[in-house]
PDB file of C-alpha atoms in Angstrom:
ATOM      1  CA  UNK A 151      12.770 -13.893 -11.200  1.00 69.00           C
ATOM      2  CA  UNK A 152      11.764 -11.722 -14.134  1.00 78.00           C
ATOM      3  CA  UNK A 153      11.533 -14.509 -16.391  1.00 81.00           C
ATOM      4  CA  UNK A 154       9.192 -16.191 -14.003  1.00 81.00           C
ATOM      5  CA  UNK A 155       7.020 -13.116 -13.822  1.00 83.00           C
ATOM      6  CA  UNK A 156       6.707 -13.091 -17.512  1.00 84.00           C
ATOM      7  CA  UNK A 157       4.901 -16.465 -17.261  1.00 86.00           C
ATOM      8  CA  UNK A 158       2.089 -15.208 -15.157  1.00 88.00           C
ATOM      9  CA  UNK A 159      -0.853 -13.454 -16.432  1.00 88.00           C
ATOM     10  CA  UNK A 160      -1.057  -9.642 -15.575  1.00 87.00           C
ATOM     11  CA  UNK A 161      -2.925  -8.962 -12.363  1.00 88.00           C
ATOM     12  CA  UNK A 162      -1.836 -12.034 -10.808  1.00 91.00           C
ATOM     13  CA  UNK A 163       1.248 -10.922  -9.006  1.00 92.00           C
ATOM     14  CA  UNK A 164       1.217  -8.180  -6.347  1.00 93.00           C
ATOM     15  CA  UNK A 165       4.524  -6.603  -5.422  1.00 91.00           C
ATOM     16  CA  UNK A 166       4.922  -5.820  -1.735  1.00 92.00           C
ATOM     17  CA  UNK A 167       7.904  -3.564  -0.831  1.00 90.00           C
ATOM     18  CA  UNK A 168       9.405  -4.418   2.496  1.00 83.00           C
ATOM     19  CA  UNK A 169       9.483  -0.544   3.504  1.00 83.00           C
ATOM     20  CA  UNK A 170       5.765  -0.288   2.832  1.00 88.00           C
ATOM     21  CA  UNK A 171       4.934  -3.423   4.805  1.00 86.00           C
ATOM     22  CA  UNK A 172       7.250  -2.123   7.738  1.00 81.00           C
ATOM     23  CA  UNK A 173       6.090   1.291   7.659  1.00 83.00           C
ATOM     24  CA  UNK A 174       2.346   0.881   7.353  1.00 87.00           C
ATOM     25  CA  UNK A 175       1.743  -2.925   8.033  1.00 88.00           C
ATOM     26  CA  UNK A 176      -1.929  -2.884   8.679  1.00 89.00           C
ATOM     27  CA  UNK A 177      -2.622  -0.936   5.407  1.00 91.00           C
ATOM     28  CA  UNK A 178      -0.245  -3.120   3.638  1.00 92.00           C
ATOM     29  CA  UNK A 179      -1.750  -6.298   4.812  1.00 92.00           C
ATOM     30  CA  UNK A 180      -5.349  -4.685   3.895  1.00 92.00           C
ATOM     31  CA  UNK A 181      -3.980  -4.197   0.407  1.00 95.00           C
ATOM     32  CA  UNK A 182      -2.768  -7.722  -0.014  1.00 95.00           C
ATOM     33  CA  UNK A 183      -6.006  -9.172   1.449  1.00 94.00           C
ATOM     34  CA  UNK A 184      -8.002  -7.165  -0.987  1.00 95.00           C
ATOM     35  CA  UNK A 185      -5.753  -8.280  -3.666  1.00 96.00           C
ATOM     36  CA  UNK A 186      -6.524 -11.926  -2.921  1.00 94.00           C
ATOM     37  CA  UNK A 187     -10.238 -11.255  -2.523  1.00 94.00           C
ATOM     38  CA  UNK A 188     -10.360 -11.879   1.336  1.00 92.00           C
ATOM     39  CA  UNK A 189     -12.010  -9.999   3.742  1.00 89.00           C
ATOM     40  CA  UNK A 190     -10.090  -8.815   6.724  1.00 86.00           C
ATOM     41  CA  UNK A 191     -11.447  -9.830  10.012  1.00 88.00           C
ATOM     42  CA  UNK A 192     -10.694  -8.224  13.261  1.00 88.00           C
ATOM     43  CA  UNK A 193      -8.378 -10.934  14.602  1.00 89.00           C
ATOM     44  CA  UNK A 194      -6.097 -10.539  11.732  1.00 88.00           C
ATOM     45  CA  UNK A 195      -5.934  -6.719  12.218  1.00 87.00           C
ATOM     46  CA  UNK A 196      -5.181  -7.275  15.878  1.00 89.00           C
ATOM     47  CA  UNK A 197      -2.464  -9.887  15.059  1.00 90.00           C
ATOM     48  CA  UNK A 198      -0.819  -7.625  12.614  1.00 88.00           C
ATOM     49  CA  UNK A 199      -0.700  -4.805  15.077  1.00 87.00           C
ATOM     50  CA  UNK A 200       0.772  -7.081  17.652  1.00 89.00           C
ATOM     51  CA  UNK A 201       3.396  -8.254  15.324  1.00 86.00           C
ATOM     52  CA  UNK A 202       4.286  -4.654  14.208  1.00 83.00           C
ATOM     53  CA  UNK A 203       4.823  -3.767  17.644  1.00 84.00           C
ATOM     54  CA  UNK A 204       7.147  -6.736  18.375  1.00 82.00           C
ATOM     55  CA  UNK A 205       9.016  -6.092  15.119  1.00 78.00           C
ATOM     56  CA  UNK A 206       9.620  -2.341  16.029  1.00 72.00           C
ATOM     57  CA  UNK A 207      10.752  -3.348  19.310  1.00 70.00           C
ATOM     58  CA  UNK A 208      13.161  -5.856  17.766  1.00 66.00           C
ATOM     59  CA  UNK A 209      14.325  -3.425  15.048  1.00 66.00           C
ATOM     60  CA  UNK A 210      15.767  -0.988  17.906  1.00 66.00           C
ATOM     61  CA  UNK A 211      18.216  -3.967  18.844  1.00 68.00           C
ATOM     62  CA  UNK A 212      19.122  -4.682  15.237  1.00 66.00           C
ATOM     63  CA  UNK A 213      22.850  -4.321  14.134  1.00 71.00           C
ATOM     64  CA  UNK A 214      23.568  -3.599  10.724  1.00 77.00           C
ATOM     65  CA  UNK A 215      25.971  -5.799   8.712  1.00 81.00           C
ATOM     66  CA  UNK A 216      28.655  -4.681   6.230  1.00 84.00           C
ATOM     67  CA  UNK A 217      29.064  -6.738   2.795  1.00 87.00           C
ATOM     68  CA  UNK A 218      32.732  -7.041   3.804  1.00 86.00           C
ATOM     69  CA  UNK A 219      31.759  -9.294   6.740  1.00 86.00           C
ATOM     70  CA  UNK A 220      30.462 -11.684   4.275  1.00 85.00           C
ATOM     71  CA  UNK A 221      33.391 -11.567   1.757  1.00 88.00           C
ATOM     72  CA  UNK A 222      31.812  -9.256  -0.769  1.00 88.00           C
ATOM     73  CA  UNK A 223      32.318  -5.667  -1.717  1.00 91.00           C
ATOM     74  CA  UNK A 224      29.749  -2.852  -1.912  1.00 88.00           C
ATOM     75  CA  UNK A 225      30.277  -2.592  -5.696  1.00 91.00           C
ATOM     76  CA  UNK A 226      29.986  -6.263  -6.128  1.00 90.00           C
ATOM     77  CA  UNK A 227      26.751  -6.266  -4.017  1.00 87.00           C
ATOM     78  CA  UNK A 228      25.436  -3.273  -5.935  1.00 88.00           C
ATOM     79  CA  UNK A 229      26.161  -5.060  -9.288  1.00 89.00           C
ATOM     80  CA  UNK A 230      24.268  -8.139  -8.199  1.00 87.00           C
ATOM     81  CA  UNK A 231      21.063  -6.253  -7.093  1.00 87.00           C
ATOM     82  CA  UNK A 232      21.195  -3.422  -9.754  1.00 90.00           C
ATOM     83  CA  UNK A 233      18.163  -5.087 -11.444  1.00 87.00           C
ATOM     84  CA  UNK A 234      16.097  -4.843  -8.052  1.00 84.00           C
ATOM     85  CA  UNK A 235      17.137  -1.310  -7.369  1.00 84.00           C
ATOM     86  CA  UNK A 236      16.174  -0.219 -10.777  1.00 87.00           C
ATOM     87  CA  UNK A 237      12.856  -2.108 -10.977  1.00 84.00           C
ATOM     88  CA  UNK A 238      11.647  -1.360  -7.486  1.00 82.00           C
ATOM     89  CA  UNK A 239      13.211   2.335  -7.144  1.00 81.00           C
ATOM     90  CA  UNK A 240      15.605   1.539  -4.325  1.00 77.00           C
TER      91      UNK A 240
END
């Protein structure tokens, strides 16, 4: 992924963190739209608010998975995603 990013001119990629999108969906969607040069219209804001409400309800029913359930150890998983954790401060 990093190699692909290097081929794209600066300012053409916007990183969106899942935690930011879940934590403040309306603000993050505004930021994405502004990056694209698209004006936000009320219907978009309403749809984002409705989706956020549905997602929040679904998150309460979520069951976390453990790496072992997929045949991988925590250390192997950490190794595979070390780059992302470092790059995005996770």
